Coordinates of C-alpha atoms (C1' of nucleotides) in Angstrom, one line a residue:
Chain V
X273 CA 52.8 92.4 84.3
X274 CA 50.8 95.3 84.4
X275 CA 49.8 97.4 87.8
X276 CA 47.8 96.6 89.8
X277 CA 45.1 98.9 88.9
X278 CA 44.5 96.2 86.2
X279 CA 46.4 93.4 87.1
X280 CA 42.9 91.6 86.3
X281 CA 42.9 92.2 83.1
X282 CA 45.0 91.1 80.0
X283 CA 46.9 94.4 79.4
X284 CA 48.8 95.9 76.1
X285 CA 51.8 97.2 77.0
X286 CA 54.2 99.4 74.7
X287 CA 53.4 102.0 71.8
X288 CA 49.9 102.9 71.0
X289 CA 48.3 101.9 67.6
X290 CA 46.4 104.6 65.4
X291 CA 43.3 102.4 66.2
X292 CA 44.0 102.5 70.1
X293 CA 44.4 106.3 69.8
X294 CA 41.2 107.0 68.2
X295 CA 39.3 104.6 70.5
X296 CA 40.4 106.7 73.2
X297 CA 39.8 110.0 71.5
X298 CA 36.0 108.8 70.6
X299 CA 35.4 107.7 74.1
X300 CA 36.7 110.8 76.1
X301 CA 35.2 113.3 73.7
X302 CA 31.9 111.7 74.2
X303 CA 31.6 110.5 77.8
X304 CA 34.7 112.0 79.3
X305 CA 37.4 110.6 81.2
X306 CA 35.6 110.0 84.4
X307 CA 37.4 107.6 86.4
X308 CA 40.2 106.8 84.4
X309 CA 40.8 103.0 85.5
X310 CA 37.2 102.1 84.2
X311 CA 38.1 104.0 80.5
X312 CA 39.8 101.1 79.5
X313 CA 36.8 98.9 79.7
X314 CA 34.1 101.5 78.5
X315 CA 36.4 102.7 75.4
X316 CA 37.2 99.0 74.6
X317 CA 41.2 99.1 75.2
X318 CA 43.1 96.5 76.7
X319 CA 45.1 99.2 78.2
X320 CA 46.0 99.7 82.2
X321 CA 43.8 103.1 82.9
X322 CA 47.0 104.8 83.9
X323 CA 48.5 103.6 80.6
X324 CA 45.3 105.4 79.5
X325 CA 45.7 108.9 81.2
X326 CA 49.2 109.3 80.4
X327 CA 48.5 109.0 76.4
X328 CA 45.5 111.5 76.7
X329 CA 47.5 113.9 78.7
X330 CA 50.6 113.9 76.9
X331 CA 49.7 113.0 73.7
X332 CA 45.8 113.1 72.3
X333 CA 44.5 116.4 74.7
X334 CA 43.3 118.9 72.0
X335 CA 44.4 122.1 73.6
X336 CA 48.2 120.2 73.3
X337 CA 51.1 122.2 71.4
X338 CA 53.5 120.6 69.2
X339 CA 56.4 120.8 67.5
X340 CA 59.9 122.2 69.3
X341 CA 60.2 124.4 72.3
X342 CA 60.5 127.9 71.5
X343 CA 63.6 130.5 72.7
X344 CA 60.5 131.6 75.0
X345 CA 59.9 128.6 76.0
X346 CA 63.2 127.4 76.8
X347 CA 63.7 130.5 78.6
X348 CA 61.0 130.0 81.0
X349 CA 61.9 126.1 81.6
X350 CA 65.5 127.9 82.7
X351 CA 63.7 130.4 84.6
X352 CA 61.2 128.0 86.6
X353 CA 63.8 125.4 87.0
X354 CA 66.5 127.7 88.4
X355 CA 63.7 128.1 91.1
X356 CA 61.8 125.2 91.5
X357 CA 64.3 122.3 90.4
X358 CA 63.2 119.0 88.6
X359 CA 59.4 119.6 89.4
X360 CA 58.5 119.1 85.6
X361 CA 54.8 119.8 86.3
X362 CA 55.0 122.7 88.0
X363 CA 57.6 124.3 85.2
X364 CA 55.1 122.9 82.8
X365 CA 52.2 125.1 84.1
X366 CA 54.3 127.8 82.9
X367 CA 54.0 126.5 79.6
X368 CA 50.2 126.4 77.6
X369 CA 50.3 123.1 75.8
X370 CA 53.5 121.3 77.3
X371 CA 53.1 118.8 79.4
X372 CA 55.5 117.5 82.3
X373 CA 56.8 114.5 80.2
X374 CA 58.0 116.9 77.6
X375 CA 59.5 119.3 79.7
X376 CA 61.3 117.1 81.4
X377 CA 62.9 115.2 78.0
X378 CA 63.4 119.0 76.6
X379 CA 65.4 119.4 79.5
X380 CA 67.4 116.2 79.7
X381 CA 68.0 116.2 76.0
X382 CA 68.8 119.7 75.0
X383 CA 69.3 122.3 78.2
X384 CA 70.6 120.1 80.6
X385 CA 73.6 119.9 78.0
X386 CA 74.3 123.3 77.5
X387 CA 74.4 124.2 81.1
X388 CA 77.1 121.5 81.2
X389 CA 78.7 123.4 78.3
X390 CA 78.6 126.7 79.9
X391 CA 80.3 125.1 83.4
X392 CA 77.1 125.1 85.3
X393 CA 75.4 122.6 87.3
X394 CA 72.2 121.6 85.8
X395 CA 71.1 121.0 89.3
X396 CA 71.8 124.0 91.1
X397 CA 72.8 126.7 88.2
X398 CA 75.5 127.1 89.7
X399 CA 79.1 127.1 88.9
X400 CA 80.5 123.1 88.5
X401 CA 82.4 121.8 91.3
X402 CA 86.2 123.1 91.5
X403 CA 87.3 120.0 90.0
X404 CA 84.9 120.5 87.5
X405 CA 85.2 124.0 87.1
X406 CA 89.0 123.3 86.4
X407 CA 88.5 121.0 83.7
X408 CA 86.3 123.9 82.1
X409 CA 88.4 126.1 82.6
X410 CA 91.0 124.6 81.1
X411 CA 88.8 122.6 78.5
X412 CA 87.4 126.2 77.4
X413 CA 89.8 128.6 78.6
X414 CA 87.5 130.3 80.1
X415 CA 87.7 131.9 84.2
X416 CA 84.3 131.3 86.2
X417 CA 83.2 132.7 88.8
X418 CA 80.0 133.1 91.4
X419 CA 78.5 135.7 93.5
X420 CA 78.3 134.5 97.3
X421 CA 77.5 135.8 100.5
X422 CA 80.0 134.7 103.0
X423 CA 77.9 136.0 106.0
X424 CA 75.5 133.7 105.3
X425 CA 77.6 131.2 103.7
X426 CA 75.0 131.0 100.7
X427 CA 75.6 131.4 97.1
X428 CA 73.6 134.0 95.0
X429 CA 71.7 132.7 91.6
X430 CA 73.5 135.0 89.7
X431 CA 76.3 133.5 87.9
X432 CA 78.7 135.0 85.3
X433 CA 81.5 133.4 82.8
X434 CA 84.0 135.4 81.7
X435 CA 86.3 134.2 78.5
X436 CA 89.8 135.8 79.2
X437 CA 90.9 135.2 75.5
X438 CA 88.4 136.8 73.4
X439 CA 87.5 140.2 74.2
X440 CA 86.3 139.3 77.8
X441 CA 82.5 140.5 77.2
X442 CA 79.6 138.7 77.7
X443 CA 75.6 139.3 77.7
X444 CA 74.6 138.5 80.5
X445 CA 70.0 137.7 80.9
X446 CA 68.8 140.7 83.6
X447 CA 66.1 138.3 84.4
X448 CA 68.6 135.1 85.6
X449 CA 72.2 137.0 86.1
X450 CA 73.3 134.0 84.2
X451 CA 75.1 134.4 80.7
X452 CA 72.4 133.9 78.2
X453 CA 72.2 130.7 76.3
X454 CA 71.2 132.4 73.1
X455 CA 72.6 136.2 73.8
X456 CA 71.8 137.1 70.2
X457 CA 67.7 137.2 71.6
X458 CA 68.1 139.4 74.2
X459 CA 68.1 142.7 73.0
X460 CA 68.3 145.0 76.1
X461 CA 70.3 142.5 77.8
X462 CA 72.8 144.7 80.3
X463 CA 76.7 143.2 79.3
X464 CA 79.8 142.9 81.5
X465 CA 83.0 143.8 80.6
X466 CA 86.0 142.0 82.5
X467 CA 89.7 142.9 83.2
X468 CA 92.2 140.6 84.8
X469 CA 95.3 141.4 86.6
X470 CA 98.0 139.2 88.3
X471 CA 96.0 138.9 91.3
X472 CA 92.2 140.3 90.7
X473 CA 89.4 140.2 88.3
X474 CA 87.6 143.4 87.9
X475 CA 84.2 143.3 86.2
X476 CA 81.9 145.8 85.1
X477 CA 78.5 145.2 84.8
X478 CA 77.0 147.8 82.8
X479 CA 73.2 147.8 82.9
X480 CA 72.1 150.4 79.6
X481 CA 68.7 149.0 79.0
X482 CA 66.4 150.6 79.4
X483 CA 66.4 153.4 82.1
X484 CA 69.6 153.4 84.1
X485 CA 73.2 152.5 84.1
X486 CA 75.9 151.7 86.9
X487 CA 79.0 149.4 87.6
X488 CA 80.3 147.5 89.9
X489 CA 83.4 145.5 90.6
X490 CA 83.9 142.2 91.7
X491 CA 87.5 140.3 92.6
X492 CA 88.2 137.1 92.8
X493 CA 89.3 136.3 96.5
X494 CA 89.1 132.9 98.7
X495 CA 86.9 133.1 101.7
X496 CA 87.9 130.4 104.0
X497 CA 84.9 131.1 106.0
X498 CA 82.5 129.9 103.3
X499 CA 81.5 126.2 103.1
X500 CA 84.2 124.8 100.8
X501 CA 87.4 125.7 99.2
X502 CA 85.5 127.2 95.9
X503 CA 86.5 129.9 94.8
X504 CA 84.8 133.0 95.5
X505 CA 83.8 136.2 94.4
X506 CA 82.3 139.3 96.1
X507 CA 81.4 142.9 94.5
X508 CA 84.2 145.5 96.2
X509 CA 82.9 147.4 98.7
X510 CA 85.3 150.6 97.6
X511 CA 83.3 150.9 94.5
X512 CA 80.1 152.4 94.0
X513 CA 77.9 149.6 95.0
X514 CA 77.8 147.1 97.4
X515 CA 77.2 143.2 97.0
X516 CA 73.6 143.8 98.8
X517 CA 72.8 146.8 96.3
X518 CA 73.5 144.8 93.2
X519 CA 70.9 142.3 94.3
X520 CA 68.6 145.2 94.3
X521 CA 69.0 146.8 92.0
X522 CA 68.8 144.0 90.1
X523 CA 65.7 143.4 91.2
X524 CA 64.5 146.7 90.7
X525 CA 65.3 146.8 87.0
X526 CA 63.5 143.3 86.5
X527 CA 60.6 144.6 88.1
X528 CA 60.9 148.0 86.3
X529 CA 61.3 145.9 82.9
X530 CA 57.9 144.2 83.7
X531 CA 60.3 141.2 84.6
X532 CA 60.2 138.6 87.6
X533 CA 63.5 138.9 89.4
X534 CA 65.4 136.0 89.5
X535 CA 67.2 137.0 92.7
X536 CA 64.0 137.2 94.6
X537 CA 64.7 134.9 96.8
X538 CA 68.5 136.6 97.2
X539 CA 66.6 140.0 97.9
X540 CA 64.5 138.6 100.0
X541 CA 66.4 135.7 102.3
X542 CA 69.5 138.0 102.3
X543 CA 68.5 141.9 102.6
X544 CA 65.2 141.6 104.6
X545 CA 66.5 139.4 108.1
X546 CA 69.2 141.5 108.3
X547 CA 69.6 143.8 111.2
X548 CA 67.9 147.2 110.3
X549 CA 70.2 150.5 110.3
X550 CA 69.6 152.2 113.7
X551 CA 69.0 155.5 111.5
X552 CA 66.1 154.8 109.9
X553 CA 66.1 157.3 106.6
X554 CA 62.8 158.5 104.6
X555 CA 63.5 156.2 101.8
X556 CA 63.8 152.8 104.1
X557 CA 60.3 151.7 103.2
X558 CA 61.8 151.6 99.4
X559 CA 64.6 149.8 100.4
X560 CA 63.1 146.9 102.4
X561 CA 59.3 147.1 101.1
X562 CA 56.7 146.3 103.8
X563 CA 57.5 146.2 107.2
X564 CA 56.6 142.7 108.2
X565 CA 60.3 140.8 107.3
X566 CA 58.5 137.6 108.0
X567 CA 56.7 137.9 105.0
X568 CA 57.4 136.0 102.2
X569 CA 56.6 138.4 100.0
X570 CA 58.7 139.4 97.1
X571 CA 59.2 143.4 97.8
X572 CA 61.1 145.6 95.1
X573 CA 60.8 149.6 95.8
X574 CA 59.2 151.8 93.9
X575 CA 61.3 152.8 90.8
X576 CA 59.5 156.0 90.2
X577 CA 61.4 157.2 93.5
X578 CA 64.6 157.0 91.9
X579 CA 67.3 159.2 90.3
X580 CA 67.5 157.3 87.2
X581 CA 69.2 160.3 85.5
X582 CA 72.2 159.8 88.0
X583 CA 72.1 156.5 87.6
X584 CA 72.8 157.0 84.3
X585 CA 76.0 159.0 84.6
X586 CA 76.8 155.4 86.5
X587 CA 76.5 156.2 89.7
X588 CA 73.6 155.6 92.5
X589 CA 71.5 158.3 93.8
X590 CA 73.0 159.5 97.2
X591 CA 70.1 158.5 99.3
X592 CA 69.6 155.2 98.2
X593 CA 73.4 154.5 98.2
X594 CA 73.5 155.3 101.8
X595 CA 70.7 153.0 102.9
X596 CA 72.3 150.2 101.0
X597 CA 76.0 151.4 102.3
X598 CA 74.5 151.0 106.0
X599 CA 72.7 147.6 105.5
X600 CA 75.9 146.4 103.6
X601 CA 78.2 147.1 106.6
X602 CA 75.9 145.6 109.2
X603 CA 76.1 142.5 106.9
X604 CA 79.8 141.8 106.0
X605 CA 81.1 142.5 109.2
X606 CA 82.6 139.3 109.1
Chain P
dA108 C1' 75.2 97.8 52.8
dA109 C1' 75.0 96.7 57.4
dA110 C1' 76.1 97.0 62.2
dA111 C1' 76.8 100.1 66.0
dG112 C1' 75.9 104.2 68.4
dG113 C1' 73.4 108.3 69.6
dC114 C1' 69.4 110.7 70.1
dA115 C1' 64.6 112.2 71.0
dC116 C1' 60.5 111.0 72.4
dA117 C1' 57.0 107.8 74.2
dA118 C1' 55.8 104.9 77.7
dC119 C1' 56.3 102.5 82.1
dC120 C1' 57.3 101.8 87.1
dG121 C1' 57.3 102.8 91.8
dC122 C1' 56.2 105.9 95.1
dA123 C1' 53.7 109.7 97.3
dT124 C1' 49.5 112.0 97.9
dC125 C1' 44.7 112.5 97.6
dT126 C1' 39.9 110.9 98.0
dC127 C1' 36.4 108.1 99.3
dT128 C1' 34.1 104.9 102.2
Chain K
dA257 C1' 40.8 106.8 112.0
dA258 C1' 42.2 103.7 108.8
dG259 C1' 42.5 101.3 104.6
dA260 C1' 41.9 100.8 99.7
dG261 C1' 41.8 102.5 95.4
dA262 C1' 42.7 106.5 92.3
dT263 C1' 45.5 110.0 90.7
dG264 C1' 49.8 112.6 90.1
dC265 C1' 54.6 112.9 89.8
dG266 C1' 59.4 112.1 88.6
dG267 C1' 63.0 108.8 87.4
dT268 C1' 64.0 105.4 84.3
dT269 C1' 63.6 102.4 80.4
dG270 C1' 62.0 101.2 75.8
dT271 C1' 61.5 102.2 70.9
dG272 C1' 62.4 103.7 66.5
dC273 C1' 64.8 106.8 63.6
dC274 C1' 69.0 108.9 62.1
dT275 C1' 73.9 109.2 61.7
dT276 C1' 78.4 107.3 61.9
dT277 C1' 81.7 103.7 61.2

DNA sequence: AAAAGGCACAACCGCATCTCT
DNA sequence: AAGAGATGCGGTTGTGCCTTT
């Protein structure tokens, strides 16, 4: 039975002949679509007008791409979808000449998978559950871990593996935090060495590309405060930068690399409501951005205000560090 | 060679939202 | 304001091709 748009009429159903396609094709080029449940009458197809629309949209449109989904491509879908979630048309405005349908099988045939294969949730982007996670772990010998806030009890996007048996490095995509599907494309791509003791898991993320470089540290630790039993991991506060810095400078070198940071919504939800430093320094506007914190605007600071030489030697220019330091301590005073 | 299974892609269905009267 | 039809969207199913058994 066909919907009841055209449940009138005698309806084809299934796969589109040759003939039907270039019925449709005549008839829209020349009159247009116009109300798409009268095209089946005026182009002489015994098709439901829906049935209509969705093979001129996803299939006979001109201005349609073909052929397989570049690393670009694929790239963005991750990007947008790490955001947005399964809202195929919105990720497919992203994408000149995809269309929603196609999106949406890319993703459920091909990238869907390998987030599966790397230990993340398709869904989320996050690590698997800790059930899951232990099968990965021990499928793949490989030790996951996340970034989370427990102040706030919410994860960070940024994700990292680490493979404890073969020479613990990893690219890791500046854009996402998240270990790049296809590392070998990424050229500036910062990378993050790892080193494991009984109890902790040090990591160095080393961020050469192009302008500055710095570390940090993370260890593994359980935070019972947190909303489950997962395991946790948090950027030490005795090294150079704090959890709250790395989200922005992250965000900073994304924006500096003409790049959308992925941890917007980190820097944003988790930096800007937070209780301001009582002594306000000269370089506060560059931390926070504008003034207003109920904006939802996306605020990096100005990266021509930093020391990027001193960044280079791996460390953070003094100012900035203690701005971040004071915000940080307001903020994980658990 | 043929059946079974896997896969990618096309198409459909039901629901939500929009638009028009 | 309300209802009917049109449109848009996302989940799901159907189809045909290719590979494996």
């Amino acid at each position: 039975m066909g919907h009841h748009c055209c449940s009138k009429q005698k309806v084809k159903r299934g796969l589109w002949s040759p003939e039907e396609d270039e019925k449709l094709v005549r008839h829209i080029t020349i009159h247009g679509h116009g109300c798409w449940s009268s095209v089946p009458k005026l182009a002489g197809l015994q098709r439901c007008g829906k049935s209509c629309r969705l093979r001129w949209i996803n299939y006979l449109r001109p201005d349609l791409k073909r052929g397989s989904f570049t690393e670009q491509e694929e790239r963005t879908i991750l990007d947008v979808h790490r955001i947005l979630g399964n809202r195929w048309a919105q990720i497919a405005k992203h994408l000149p000449g995809r269309t929603d349908n196609e999106v949406k099988n890319f993703w459920n045939s091909a990238i869907k998978k390998k987030l599966i294969a790397q230990g993340l949730d398709p869904n989320t982007h996050n690590l698997l559950s800790s059930s899951q996670m232990t099968k990965t772990s021990t499928k793949n010998n490989n030790v996951v871990g996340k970034l989370i806030n427990p102040h706030h009890d919410q994860q960070f996007n940024s994700v990292f593996t680490m493979d404890t048996s073969s020479g613990n490095k990893e690219i890791i995509d500046p854009k996402t935090m998240s270990p790049l599907l296809n590392s070998a494309s990424y050229t500036n791509a910062p990378t993050v060495s790892l080193n494991e003791t009984s109890s902790n898991i040090s990591t160095t993320f080393d961020f050469q590309n192009p302008s500055f470089a710095w570390t940090c540290r993370t260890r593994m630790m359980e935070f019972s405060s947190c909303s489950s039993s997962m395991e946790s991991t948090v950027i030490s506060t005795s090294s150079s930068i704090p959890p709250s810095g790395f989200g922005i400078l992250s965000g900073d070198y994304m924006w500096g690399n003409g790049l959308e940071p992925c941890f917007d919504r980190a820097v944003h939800e988790e930096i800007l409501p937070r209780p301001r430093p009582e002594k306000v320094s000269t370089t506060e506007e560059e931390i926070y951005g504008v003034n207003d914190q109920n904006s939802t605007e996306i605020n990096a600071f100005d990266s021509s205000n930093i020391d990027f030489e001193f960044m280079d030697s791996g460390l953070v220019p003094p100012e900035l560090y203690c701005n971040v330091n004071s915000v940080d301590q307001l903020a994980w005073d658990c």
